[in-house]
Coordinates of C-alpha atoms in Angstrom, one line a residue:
X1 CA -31.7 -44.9 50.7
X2 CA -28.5 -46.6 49.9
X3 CA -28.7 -48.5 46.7
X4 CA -25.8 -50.9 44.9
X5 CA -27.9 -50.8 41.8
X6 CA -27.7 -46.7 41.7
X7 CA -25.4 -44.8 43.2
X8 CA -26.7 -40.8 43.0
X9 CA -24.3 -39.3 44.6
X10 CA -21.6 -40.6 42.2
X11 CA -23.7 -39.9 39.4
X12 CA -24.3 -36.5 40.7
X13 CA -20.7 -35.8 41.6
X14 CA -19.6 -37.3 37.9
X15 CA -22.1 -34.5 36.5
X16 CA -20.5 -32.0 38.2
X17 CA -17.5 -33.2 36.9
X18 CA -17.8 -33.4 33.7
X19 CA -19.4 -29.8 33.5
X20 CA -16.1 -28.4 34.9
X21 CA -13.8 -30.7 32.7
X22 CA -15.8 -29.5 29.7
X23 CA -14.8 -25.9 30.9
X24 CA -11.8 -26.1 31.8
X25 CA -11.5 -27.7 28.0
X26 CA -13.3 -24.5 26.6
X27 CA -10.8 -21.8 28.9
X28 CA -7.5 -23.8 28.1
X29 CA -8.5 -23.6 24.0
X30 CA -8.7 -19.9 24.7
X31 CA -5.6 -19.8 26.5
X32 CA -3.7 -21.7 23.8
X33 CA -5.6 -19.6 20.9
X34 CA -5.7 -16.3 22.2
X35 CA -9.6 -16.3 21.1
X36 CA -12.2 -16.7 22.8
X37 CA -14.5 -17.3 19.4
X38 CA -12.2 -19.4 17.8
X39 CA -14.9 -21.1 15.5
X40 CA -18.6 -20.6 14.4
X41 CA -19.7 -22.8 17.0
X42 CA -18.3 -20.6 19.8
X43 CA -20.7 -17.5 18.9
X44 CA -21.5 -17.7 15.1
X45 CA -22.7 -13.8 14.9
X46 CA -18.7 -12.6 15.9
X47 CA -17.0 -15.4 14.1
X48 CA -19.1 -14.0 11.2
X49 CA -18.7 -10.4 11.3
X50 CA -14.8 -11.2 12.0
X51 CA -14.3 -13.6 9.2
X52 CA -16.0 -10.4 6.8
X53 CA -13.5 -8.0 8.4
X54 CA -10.7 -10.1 8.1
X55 CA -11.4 -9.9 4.7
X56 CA -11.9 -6.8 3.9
X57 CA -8.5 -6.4 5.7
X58 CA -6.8 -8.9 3.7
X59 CA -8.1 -6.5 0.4
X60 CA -6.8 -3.6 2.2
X61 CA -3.0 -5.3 2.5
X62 CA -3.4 -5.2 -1.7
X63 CA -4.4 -1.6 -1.9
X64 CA -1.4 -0.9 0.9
X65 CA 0.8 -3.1 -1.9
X66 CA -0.6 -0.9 -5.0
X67 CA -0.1 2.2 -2.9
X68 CA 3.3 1.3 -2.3
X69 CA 4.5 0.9 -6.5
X70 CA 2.2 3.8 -7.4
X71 CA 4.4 6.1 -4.8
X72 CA 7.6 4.1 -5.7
X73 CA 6.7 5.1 -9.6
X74 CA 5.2 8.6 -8.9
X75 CA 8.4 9.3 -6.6
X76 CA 11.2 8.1 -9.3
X77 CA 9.1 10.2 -11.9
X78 CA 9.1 13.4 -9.5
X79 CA 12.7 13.1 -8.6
X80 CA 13.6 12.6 -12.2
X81 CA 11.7 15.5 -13.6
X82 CA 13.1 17.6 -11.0
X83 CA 16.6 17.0 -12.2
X84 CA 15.7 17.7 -16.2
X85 CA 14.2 21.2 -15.0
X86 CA 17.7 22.2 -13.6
X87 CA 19.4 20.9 -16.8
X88 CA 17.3 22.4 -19.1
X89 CA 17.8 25.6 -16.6
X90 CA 21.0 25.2 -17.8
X91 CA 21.1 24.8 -21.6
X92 CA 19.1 28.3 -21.2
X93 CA 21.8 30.1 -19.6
X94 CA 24.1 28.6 -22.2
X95 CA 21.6 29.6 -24.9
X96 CA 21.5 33.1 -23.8
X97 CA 25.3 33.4 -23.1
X98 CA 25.7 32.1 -27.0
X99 CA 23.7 34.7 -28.2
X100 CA 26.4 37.7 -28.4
X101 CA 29.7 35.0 -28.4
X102 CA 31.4 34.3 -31.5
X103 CA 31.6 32.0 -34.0
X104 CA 34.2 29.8 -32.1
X105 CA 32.7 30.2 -28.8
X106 CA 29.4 29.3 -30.2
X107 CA 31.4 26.2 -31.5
X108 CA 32.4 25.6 -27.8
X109 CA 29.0 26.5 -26.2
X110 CA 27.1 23.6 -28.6
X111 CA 29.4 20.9 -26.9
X112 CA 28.7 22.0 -23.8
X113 CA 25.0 22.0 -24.4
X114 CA 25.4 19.1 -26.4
X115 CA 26.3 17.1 -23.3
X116 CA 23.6 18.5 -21.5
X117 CA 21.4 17.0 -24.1
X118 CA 22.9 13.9 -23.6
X119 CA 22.3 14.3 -19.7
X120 CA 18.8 14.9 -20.1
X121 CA 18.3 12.1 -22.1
X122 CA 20.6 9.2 -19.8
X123 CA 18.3 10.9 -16.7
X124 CA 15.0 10.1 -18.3
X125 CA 15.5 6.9 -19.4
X126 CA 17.3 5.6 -15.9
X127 CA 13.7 6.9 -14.5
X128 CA 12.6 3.7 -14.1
X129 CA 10.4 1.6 -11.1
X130 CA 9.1 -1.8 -11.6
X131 CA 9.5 -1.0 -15.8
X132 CA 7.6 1.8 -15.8
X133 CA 8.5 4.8 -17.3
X134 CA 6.3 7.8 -16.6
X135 CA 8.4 10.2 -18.4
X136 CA 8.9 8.3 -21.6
X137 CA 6.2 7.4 -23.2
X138 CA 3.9 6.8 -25.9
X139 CA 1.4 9.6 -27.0
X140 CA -0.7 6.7 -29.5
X141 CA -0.6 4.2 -26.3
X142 CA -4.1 3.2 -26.1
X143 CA -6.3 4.4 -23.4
X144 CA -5.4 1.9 -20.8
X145 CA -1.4 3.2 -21.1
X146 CA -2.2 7.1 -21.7
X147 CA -2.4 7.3 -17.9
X148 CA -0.8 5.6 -14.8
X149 CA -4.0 4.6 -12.7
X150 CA -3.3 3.5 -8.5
X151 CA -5.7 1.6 -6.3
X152 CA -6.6 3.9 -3.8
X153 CA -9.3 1.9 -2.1
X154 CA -11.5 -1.1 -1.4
X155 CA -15.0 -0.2 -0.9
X156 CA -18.2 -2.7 0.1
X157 CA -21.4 -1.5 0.2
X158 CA -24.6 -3.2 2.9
X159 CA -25.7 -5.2 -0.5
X160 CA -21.7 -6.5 -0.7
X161 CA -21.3 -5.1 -4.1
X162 CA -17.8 -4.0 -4.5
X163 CA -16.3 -1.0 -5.7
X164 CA -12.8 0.3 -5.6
X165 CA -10.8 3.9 -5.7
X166 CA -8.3 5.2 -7.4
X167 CA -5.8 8.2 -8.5
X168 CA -5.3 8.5 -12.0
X169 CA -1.8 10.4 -13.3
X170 CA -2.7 11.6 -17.0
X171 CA 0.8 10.9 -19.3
X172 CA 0.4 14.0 -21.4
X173 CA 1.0 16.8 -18.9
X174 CA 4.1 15.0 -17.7
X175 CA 5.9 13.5 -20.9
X176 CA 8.9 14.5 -21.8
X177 CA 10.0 11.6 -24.6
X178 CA 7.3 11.1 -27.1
X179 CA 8.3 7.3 -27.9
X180 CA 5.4 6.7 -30.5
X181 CA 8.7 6.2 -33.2
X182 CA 7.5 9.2 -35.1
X183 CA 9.9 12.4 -36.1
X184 CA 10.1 15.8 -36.0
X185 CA 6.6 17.6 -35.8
X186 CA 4.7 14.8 -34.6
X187 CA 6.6 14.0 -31.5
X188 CA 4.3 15.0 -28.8
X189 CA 7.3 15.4 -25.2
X190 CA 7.9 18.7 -24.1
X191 CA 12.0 18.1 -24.7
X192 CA 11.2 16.5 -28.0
X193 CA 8.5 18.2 -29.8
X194 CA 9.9 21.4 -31.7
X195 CA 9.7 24.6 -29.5
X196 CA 8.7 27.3 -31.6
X197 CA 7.4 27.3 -35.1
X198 CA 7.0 24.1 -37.6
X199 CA 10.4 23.1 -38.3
X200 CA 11.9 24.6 -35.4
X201 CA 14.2 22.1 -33.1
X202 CA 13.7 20.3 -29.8
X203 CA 14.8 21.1 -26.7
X204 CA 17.1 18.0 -27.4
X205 CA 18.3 19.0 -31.0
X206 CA 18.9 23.1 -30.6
X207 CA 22.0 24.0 -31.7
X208 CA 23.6 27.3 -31.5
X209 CA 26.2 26.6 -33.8
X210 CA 26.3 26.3 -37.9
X211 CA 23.0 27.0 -38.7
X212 CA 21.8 30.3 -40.6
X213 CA 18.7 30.2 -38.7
X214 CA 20.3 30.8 -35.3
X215 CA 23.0 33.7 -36.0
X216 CA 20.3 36.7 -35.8
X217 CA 19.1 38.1 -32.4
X218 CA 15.9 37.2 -33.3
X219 CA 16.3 33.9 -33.6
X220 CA 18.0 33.1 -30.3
X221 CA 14.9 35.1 -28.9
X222 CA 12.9 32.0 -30.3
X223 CA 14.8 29.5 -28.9
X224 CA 14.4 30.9 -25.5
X225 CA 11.0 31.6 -25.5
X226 CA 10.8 28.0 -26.8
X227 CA 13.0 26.9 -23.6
X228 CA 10.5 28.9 -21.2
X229 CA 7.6 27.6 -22.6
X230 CA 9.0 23.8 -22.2
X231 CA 10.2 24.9 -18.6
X232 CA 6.5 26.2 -17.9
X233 CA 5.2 22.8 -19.0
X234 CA 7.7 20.9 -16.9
X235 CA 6.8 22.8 -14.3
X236 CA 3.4 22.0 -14.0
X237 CA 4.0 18.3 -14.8
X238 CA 6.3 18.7 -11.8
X239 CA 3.4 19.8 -9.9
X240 CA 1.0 17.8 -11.2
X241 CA 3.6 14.7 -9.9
X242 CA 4.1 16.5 -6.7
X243 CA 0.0 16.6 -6.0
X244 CA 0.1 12.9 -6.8
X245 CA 2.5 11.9 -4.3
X246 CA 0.9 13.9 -1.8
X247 CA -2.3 12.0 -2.4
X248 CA -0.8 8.8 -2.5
X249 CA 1.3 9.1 0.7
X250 CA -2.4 10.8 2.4
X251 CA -4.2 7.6 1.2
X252 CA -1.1 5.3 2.4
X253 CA -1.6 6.5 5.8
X254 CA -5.2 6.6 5.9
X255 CA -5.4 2.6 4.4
X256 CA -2.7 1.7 7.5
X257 CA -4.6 3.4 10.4
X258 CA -7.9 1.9 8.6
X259 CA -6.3 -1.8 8.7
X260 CA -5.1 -1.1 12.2
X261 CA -8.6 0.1 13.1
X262 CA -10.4 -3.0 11.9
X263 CA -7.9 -5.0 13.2
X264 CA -8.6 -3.7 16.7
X265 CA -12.4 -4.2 15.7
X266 CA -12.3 -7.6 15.0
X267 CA -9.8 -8.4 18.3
X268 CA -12.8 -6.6 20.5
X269 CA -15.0 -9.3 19.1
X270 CA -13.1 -12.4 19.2
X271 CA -9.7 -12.3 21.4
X272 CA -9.6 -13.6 24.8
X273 CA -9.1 -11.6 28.3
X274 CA -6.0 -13.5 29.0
X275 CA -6.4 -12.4 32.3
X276 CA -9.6 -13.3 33.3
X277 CA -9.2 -16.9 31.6
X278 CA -5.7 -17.4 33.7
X279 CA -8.0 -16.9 36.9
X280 CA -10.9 -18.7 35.7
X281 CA -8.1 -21.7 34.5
X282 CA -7.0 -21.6 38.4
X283 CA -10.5 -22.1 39.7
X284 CA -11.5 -24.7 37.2
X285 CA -8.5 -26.5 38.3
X286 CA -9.5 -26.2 41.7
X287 CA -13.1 -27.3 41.0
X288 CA -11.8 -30.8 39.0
X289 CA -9.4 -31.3 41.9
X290 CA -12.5 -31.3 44.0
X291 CA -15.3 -32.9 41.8
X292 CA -12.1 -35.6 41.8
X293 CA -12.6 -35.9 45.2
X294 CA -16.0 -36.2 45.5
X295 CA -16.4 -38.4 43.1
X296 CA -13.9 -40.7 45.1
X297 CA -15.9 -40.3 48.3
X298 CA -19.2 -41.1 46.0
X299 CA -18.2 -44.1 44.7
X300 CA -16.9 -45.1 48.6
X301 CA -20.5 -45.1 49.7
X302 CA -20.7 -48.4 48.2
X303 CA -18.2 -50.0 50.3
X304 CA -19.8 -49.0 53.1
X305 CA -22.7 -51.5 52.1
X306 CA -20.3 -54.6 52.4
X307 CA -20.3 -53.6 56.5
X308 CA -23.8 -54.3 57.2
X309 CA -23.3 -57.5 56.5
X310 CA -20.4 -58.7 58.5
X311 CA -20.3 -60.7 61.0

């Protein structure tokens, strides 16, 4: 039945129409995005899940970040205490060489260990990252400063209670500067605190020189077992540094291939098949170009009407 009230065909043909404009609309946004759930709307249980991750992700950038000073720190301190080994290495040799010299070498001896001193001390205080000196510090800090504490981390449970991980680095093993502003006997570094019996020197005030207390055998005996048992302790704050870095850079690259992981999650649940939407974009062009046309031919029918009634 032909009608000039109601024309189906049209209507039909504008339906179809409209369905292809609408996705051609939807593939376009995904070409232009590079996501095929963009928004909420587009499949609200992946646009949640991926918001969470992306998250999560965005916490794991700040551990990456806290990973990144606590190595920069726990590096500069490991380098650093590397170097005061080999100069207190060498205020032993010059220790042991004073023992049978004279007088006046003595004399020349203490300068040169004297420098060394000096060398130790310039080395430890220029072991510095982001103001933090691990080497120099206080042994009455309060309990928040006795230990340098790194973010190893972000963990969140089913429930989405939070909790995070970390690698603590305990100032007392590795301190070789007490810099509570006490003297003598209650300095607590292991080139500052005395080396042998109450009243004995540091490693950085021995002296070989002018003293009665150092011109026996015996007594340079007691400076170098003093200088082996601060080596010993250096030593192990070496390797306690040493561990710590090793952690650190372990837990740097886990946190990176973990970011990249999720990352690769989240793009499985969201990104677009560029591929497949180019060729669907093709068709869905073809299909408008079409619906186009019959739409045109449609809405022709009704001219067709005005023949029947000439004459």
């Amino acid at each position: 039945m032909s009608s000039i009230l109601t024309n189906a065909s049209a209507l039909t043909a504008l339906q179809s129409l409209n369905a292809t404009n609408k996705n051609l609309q939807v593939t376009q946004g995904r070409i232009a995005t590079g996501m095929r759930v963009a928004e909420a709307a587009d499949n609200a249980a992946y646009w949640s899940i991926a918001t969470t991750m992306r998250s999560d992700n965005k916490a794991n950038s700040v551990v990456q970040d806290a990973l990144g000073l606590g190595a920069g720190k726990v590096d500069t301190a490991y380098t650093a205490m590397n170097s005061a080994i080999n100069v207190v290495d060498q205020i032993k040799q010059k220790v042991l060489l004073a023992k049978t010299s004279s007088a006046a070498d003595r004399d020349r001896i203490q300068t040169e260990i004297g420098n060394l001193q000096s060398q130790l001390k310039d080395n430890i205080a220029g072991a510095n990252y982001a103001g933090s000196n691990l080497l120099q510090t206080s042994s009455n800090a309060s309990a928040v400063d006795k230990k340098l504490t790194v973010m190893t981390s972000y963990n969140r449970d089913s429930t989405g209670a939070v909790t995070t991980g970390t690698i603590d680095v305990d100032f007392t093993n590795i301190r070789l500067i007490d810099t509570n502003g006490a003297t003598g006997a209650a300095k607590a570094g292991i080139l500052d605190k005395a080396i042998g019996a109450t009243g004995s020197p540091s490693i950085l005030s021995l002296k070989v020189n002018g003293t009665a207390s150092q011109t026996t055998a015996t007594a340079f005996d007691n400076l170098l077992t003093g200088i082996e048992k601060a080596l010993k302790g250096m030593a192990s704050g070496a390797a306690e540094l040493g561990a710590g870095k090793a952690r650190i850079d372990l837990q740097k690259d886990f946190v990176s291939k973990l970011s990249d992981s999720i990352d690769r999650g989240v793009g499985q649940l969201v990104d677009a098949d560029m591929n497949k939407e180019s060729t669907r974009l093709q068709a869905l062009q073809v299909q408008q170009q079409l619906g186009i046309q019959a739409l045109s031919i449609a809405n022709g029918s009704s001219q067709q009407i005005l023949s029947l009634f000439r004459g």
